[in-house]
Amino acid sequence: DIVMTQSPDSLAVSLGERATINCKSSQSVLSSSNNQKYLAWYQQKPGQPPKLLIYWASTREFGVPDRFSGSGSGTDFTLTISSLQAEDVAVYYCQQYYSAPPTFGQGTKLEIK
Amino acid sequence: QVQLVESGGGVVQPGRSLRLSCAASGFTFSGDAMHWVRQAPGKGLEWVAGVSYDGTNKYYVDSVKGRFTISRDNSKNTVYLQMNSLRPDDTAVYYCARDPIWGSSGTPYYFDYWGQGTLVTVSS
């Protein structure tokens, strides 16, 4: 199974500042056949189910604010929130879907400093 | 709008069985793969099982193989998770989720809609 490791485990950022969350996969999730990166990001607020933010490593889901962006290579990925808002307090997860079983990172808790 | 509503959770003794259901609406259910993802109390997300849109392909995480069975009834817009031989470490909120990409071949993708979840507690 592909192991997904996020860093840091928790992060405190001031309102309006940039937040960066990292995700590393134990093997490449870049497909040579279609040049797509099989990586998604989710946001989970307390008491709520996860919400899809980004798929194919950098494609924002419909309705997701453009302050959220995703980037990365075959094994190292980043979720960036360009200007942190109060409503962005949540736990963020990355997930690979390059091979079964789909696996998630352990989560990164984002708080306001 | 897309709605996924789970039911069937509860408290069950170790070794017993439980069947979860997820009723879907707001989209063409028979055209999309469906999954179960769980979250133990205070922990992260773990994918459990997935079924392709037509029910022909199924995948399971190793820890539930031989104990859990995912199925779907496209006439009822419902996906199920039959859980047998339950263990305390199966205690979690179980979410159903839609996969908008996975066809009848290949492997699961990502999850664009999630239900609110149903809590399963395995305890004596």
Short mmCIF file of C-alpha atoms in Angstrom, two decimals:
data_model
loop_
_atom_site.label_atom_id
_atom_site.label_comp_id
_atom_site.label_asym_id
_atom_site.label_seq_id
_atom_site.Cartn_x
_atom_site.Cartn_y
_atom_site.Cartn_z
CA ASP A 1 0.00 0.00 0.00
CA ILE A 2 1.12 3.57 -0.63
CA VAL A 3 1.83 5.39 2.63
CA MET A 4 0.92 9.08 2.77
CA THR A 5 2.75 11.23 5.31
CA GLN A 6 1.67 14.79 6.05
CA SER A 7 3.64 17.54 7.72
CA PRO A 8 3.29 19.23 10.04
CA ASP A 9 0.77 17.43 12.25
CA SER A 10 -0.53 20.81 13.38
CA LEU A 11 -0.09 24.36 12.25
CA ALA A 12 -1.05 27.76 13.64
CA VAL A 13 -1.21 30.67 11.22
CA SER A 14 -2.35 34.27 11.64
CA LEU A 15 -5.45 35.47 9.83
CA GLY A 16 -4.58 36.73 6.37
CA GLU A 17 -1.27 34.87 6.30
CA ARG A 18 -0.28 31.92 4.12
CA ALA A 19 -0.71 28.35 5.31
CA THR A 20 1.21 25.49 3.74
CA ILE A 21 0.57 21.80 4.32
CA ASN A 22 2.81 19.10 2.90
CA CYS A 23 2.06 15.55 1.84
CA LYS A 24 4.59 12.93 0.81
CA SER A 25 3.79 9.59 -0.79
CA SER A 26 5.92 6.46 -0.32
CA GLN A 27 5.97 5.98 -4.08
CA SER A 28 5.15 8.12 -7.06
CA VAL A 29 1.47 8.80 -7.75
CA LEU A 30 2.23 10.32 -11.15
CA SER A 31 0.91 8.26 -14.03
CA SER A 32 3.24 7.98 -17.00
CA SER A 33 0.33 7.10 -19.26
CA ASN A 34 -1.65 10.31 -18.78
CA ASN A 35 0.78 12.55 -16.85
CA GLN A 36 -1.80 12.98 -14.11
CA LYS A 37 -1.00 13.09 -10.39
CA TYR A 38 -3.46 10.91 -8.47
CA LEU A 39 -3.71 13.07 -5.37
CA ALA A 40 -6.68 14.73 -3.65
CA TRP A 41 -7.06 17.09 -0.69
CA TYR A 42 -9.96 17.24 1.78
CA GLN A 43 -11.01 19.62 4.52
CA GLN A 44 -12.82 18.36 7.61
CA LYS A 45 -14.35 20.74 10.12
CA PRO A 46 -15.35 19.52 13.59
CA GLY A 47 -18.48 17.38 13.55
CA GLN A 48 -18.68 17.40 9.76
CA PRO A 49 -17.78 14.94 7.02
CA PRO A 50 -14.75 15.63 4.86
CA LYS A 51 -15.15 18.01 1.94
CA LEU A 52 -13.27 17.58 -1.33
CA LEU A 53 -11.09 20.60 -2.07
CA ILE A 54 -8.68 19.53 -4.81
CA TYR A 55 -8.19 16.54 -7.09
CA TRP A 56 -5.57 15.63 -9.69
CA ALA A 57 -3.22 17.44 -7.28
CA SER A 58 -4.15 20.93 -8.48
CA THR A 59 -7.75 21.04 -9.78
CA ARG A 60 -10.05 22.89 -7.43
CA GLU A 61 -13.47 21.37 -6.85
CA PHE A 62 -16.37 23.53 -7.96
CA GLY A 63 -17.18 26.17 -5.35
CA VAL A 64 -13.87 25.97 -3.49
CA PRO A 65 -12.40 29.47 -2.96
CA ASP A 66 -9.38 30.28 -5.08
CA ARG A 67 -7.26 30.96 -1.98
CA PHE A 68 -6.89 27.15 -1.89
CA SER A 69 -4.34 25.75 -4.31
CA GLY A 70 -2.52 22.47 -4.77
CA SER A 71 0.83 21.68 -6.32
CA GLY A 72 3.48 19.02 -6.37
CA SER A 73 5.56 16.45 -8.16
CA GLY A 74 5.29 12.65 -8.20
CA THR A 75 5.84 12.15 -4.47
CA ASP A 76 5.77 15.57 -2.80
CA PHE A 77 2.66 17.69 -2.71
CA THR A 78 1.53 20.93 -1.11
CA LEU A 79 -1.80 22.46 -0.19
CA THR A 80 -1.57 26.23 0.13
CA ILE A 81 -4.11 28.61 1.60
CA SER A 82 -2.96 31.99 0.37
CA SER A 83 -4.73 34.15 2.94
CA LEU A 84 -6.10 32.30 5.95
CA GLN A 85 -9.70 32.98 6.91
CA ALA A 86 -11.35 32.05 10.20
CA GLU A 87 -13.56 29.49 8.45
CA ASP A 88 -10.48 27.59 7.25
CA VAL A 89 -9.85 26.17 10.71
CA ALA A 90 -10.08 22.43 10.10
CA VAL A 91 -8.14 19.23 9.66
CA TYR A 92 -6.78 18.69 6.16
CA TYR A 93 -6.10 15.31 4.59
CA CYS A 94 -4.34 14.25 1.43
CA GLN A 95 -5.35 11.03 -0.35
CA GLN A 96 -3.74 9.05 -3.14
CA TYR A 97 -5.80 7.18 -5.68
CA TYR A 98 -2.96 5.93 -7.86
CA SER A 99 -3.37 2.38 -6.63
CA ALA A 100 -5.76 0.39 -4.46
CA PRO A 101 -6.36 0.72 -1.64
CA PRO A 102 -6.83 4.47 -1.65
CA THR A 103 -4.92 5.82 1.34
CA PHE A 104 -5.03 9.03 3.35
CA GLY A 105 -2.42 11.02 5.18
CA GLN A 106 -2.77 11.23 8.96
CA GLY A 107 -4.17 14.76 8.79
CA THR A 108 -2.90 18.25 9.58
CA LYS A 109 -4.78 20.37 12.10
CA LEU A 110 -4.87 24.04 11.10
CA GLU A 111 -5.57 26.66 13.74
CA ILE A 112 -5.52 30.42 14.06
CA LYS A 113 -2.47 31.95 15.75
CA GLN B 1 -28.66 18.38 -4.78
CA VAL B 2 -26.64 15.28 -3.94
CA GLN B 3 -27.61 13.65 -0.65
CA LEU B 4 -26.14 10.60 1.01
CA VAL B 5 -27.83 9.40 4.19
CA GLU B 6 -26.30 6.60 6.21
CA SER B 7 -28.17 4.45 8.70
CA GLY B 8 -27.77 1.23 10.64
CA GLY B 9 -25.08 2.19 13.12
CA GLY B 10 -25.28 1.39 16.80
CA VAL B 11 -23.69 -0.48 19.67
CA VAL B 12 -22.86 -4.12 19.03
CA GLN B 13 -20.91 -6.77 20.91
CA PRO B 14 -17.63 -8.13 19.55
CA GLY B 15 -18.18 -10.98 17.12
CA ARG B 16 -21.67 -9.84 16.14
CA SER B 17 -22.89 -8.39 12.84
CA LEU B 18 -24.32 -5.11 11.61
CA ARG B 19 -25.51 -3.87 8.24
CA LEU B 20 -25.09 -0.26 7.24
CA SER B 21 -27.13 1.40 4.51
CA CYS B 22 -26.57 4.56 2.52
CA ALA B 23 -29.51 6.04 0.63
CA ALA B 24 -28.53 8.29 -2.26
CA SER B 25 -30.47 10.99 -4.07
CA GLY B 26 -29.87 13.95 -6.34
CA PHE B 27 -27.75 12.15 -8.91
CA THR B 28 -27.83 9.12 -11.20
CA PHE B 29 -26.84 6.55 -8.59
CA SER B 30 -26.43 3.71 -11.09
CA GLY B 31 -23.72 5.68 -12.88
CA ASP B 32 -21.31 6.22 -10.00
CA ALA B 33 -19.06 4.10 -7.82
CA MET B 34 -19.67 4.22 -4.09
CA HIS B 35 -17.43 3.74 -1.07
CA TRP B 36 -17.37 3.41 2.69
CA VAL B 37 -14.74 5.38 4.61
CA ARG B 38 -14.42 5.23 8.38
CA GLN B 39 -12.99 7.42 11.10
CA ALA B 40 -12.23 6.06 14.56
CA PRO B 41 -12.90 8.50 17.41
CA GLY B 42 -10.32 11.30 17.32
CA LYS B 43 -8.43 9.62 14.45
CA GLY B 44 -7.93 10.07 10.74
CA LEU B 45 -9.73 8.72 7.71
CA GLU B 46 -9.49 5.12 6.55
CA TRP B 47 -11.01 3.86 3.30
CA VAL B 48 -12.85 0.61 3.95
CA ALA B 49 -14.51 -0.65 0.78
CA GLY B 50 -15.68 0.40 -2.65
CA VAL B 51 -18.03 -0.91 -5.32
CA SER B 52 -18.12 0.05 -8.97
CA TYR B 53 -21.22 1.62 -10.50
CA ASP B 54 -22.54 -1.73 -11.76
CA GLY B 55 -21.51 -3.78 -8.73
CA THR B 56 -19.09 -5.94 -10.68
CA ASN B 57 -15.89 -4.69 -9.05
CA LYS B 58 -15.31 -4.49 -5.32
CA TYR B 59 -12.27 -3.56 -3.26
CA TYR B 60 -11.61 -3.86 0.46
CA VAL B 61 -8.93 -2.73 2.87
CA ASP B 62 -6.99 -5.76 4.13
CA SER B 63 -8.23 -5.40 7.71
CA VAL B 64 -11.86 -6.09 6.72
CA LYS B 65 -11.39 -8.66 3.95
CA GLY B 66 -13.43 -11.76 4.66
CA ARG B 67 -15.50 -9.95 7.31
CA PHE B 68 -17.14 -7.03 5.48
CA THR B 69 -19.13 -7.11 2.23
CA ILE B 70 -20.08 -4.08 0.18
CA SER B 71 -23.06 -4.29 -2.16
CA ARG B 72 -25.48 -2.01 -3.94
CA ASP B 73 -29.04 -2.05 -5.16
CA ASN B 74 -29.34 0.37 -8.05
CA SER B 75 -33.13 -0.04 -8.07
CA LYS B 76 -33.21 1.38 -4.53
CA ASN B 77 -30.35 3.89 -4.90
CA THR B 78 -28.72 2.32 -1.90
CA VAL B 79 -25.29 0.97 -1.02
CA TYR B 80 -24.75 -1.42 1.87
CA LEU B 81 -21.94 -2.56 4.12
CA GLN B 82 -22.48 -5.92 5.78
CA MET B 83 -20.11 -6.15 8.72
CA ASN B 84 -19.56 -9.54 10.34
CA SER B 85 -17.25 -10.69 13.13
CA LEU B 86 -16.98 -7.14 14.40
CA ARG B 87 -14.03 -6.19 16.56
CA PRO B 88 -13.50 -3.29 18.96
CA ASP B 89 -11.08 -1.69 16.49
CA ASP B 90 -13.96 -1.43 13.98
CA THR B 91 -15.45 1.27 16.21
CA ALA B 92 -15.76 4.38 14.07
CA VAL B 93 -18.01 6.76 12.23
CA TYR B 94 -18.72 5.17 8.87
CA TYR B 95 -19.21 7.53 5.94
CA CYS B 96 -20.49 6.63 2.52
CA ALA B 97 -18.99 8.62 -0.32
CA ARG B 98 -19.40 8.95 -4.06
CA ASP B 99 -16.58 8.37 -6.53
CA PRO B 100 -17.30 10.29 -9.72
CA ILE B 101 -14.60 8.63 -11.83
CA TRP B 102 -14.18 4.88 -11.19
CA GLY B 103 -15.75 2.82 -13.92
CA SER B 104 -16.23 -0.94 -14.13
CA SER B 105 -12.49 -1.52 -14.39
CA GLY B 106 -9.47 0.05 -12.81
CA THR B 107 -9.34 1.13 -9.20
CA PRO B 108 -11.08 3.65 -6.93
CA TYR B 109 -10.45 7.37 -7.31
CA TYR B 110 -11.42 10.29 -5.06
CA PHE B 111 -14.65 11.12 -3.23
CA ASP B 112 -16.65 14.19 -4.11
CA TYR B 113 -19.74 13.82 -1.91
CA TRP B 114 -19.94 12.39 1.60
CA GLY B 115 -22.79 11.55 3.94
CA GLN B 116 -22.93 12.72 7.54
CA GLY B 117 -21.86 9.31 8.80
CA THR B 118 -23.23 6.69 11.18
CA LEU B 119 -21.46 5.65 14.38
CA VAL B 120 -20.63 2.01 14.98
CA THR B 121 -19.47 1.09 18.48
CA VAL B 122 -18.18 -2.42 19.10
CA SER B 123 -18.06 -3.09 22.79
CA SER B 124 -19.06 -5.72 25.31
#
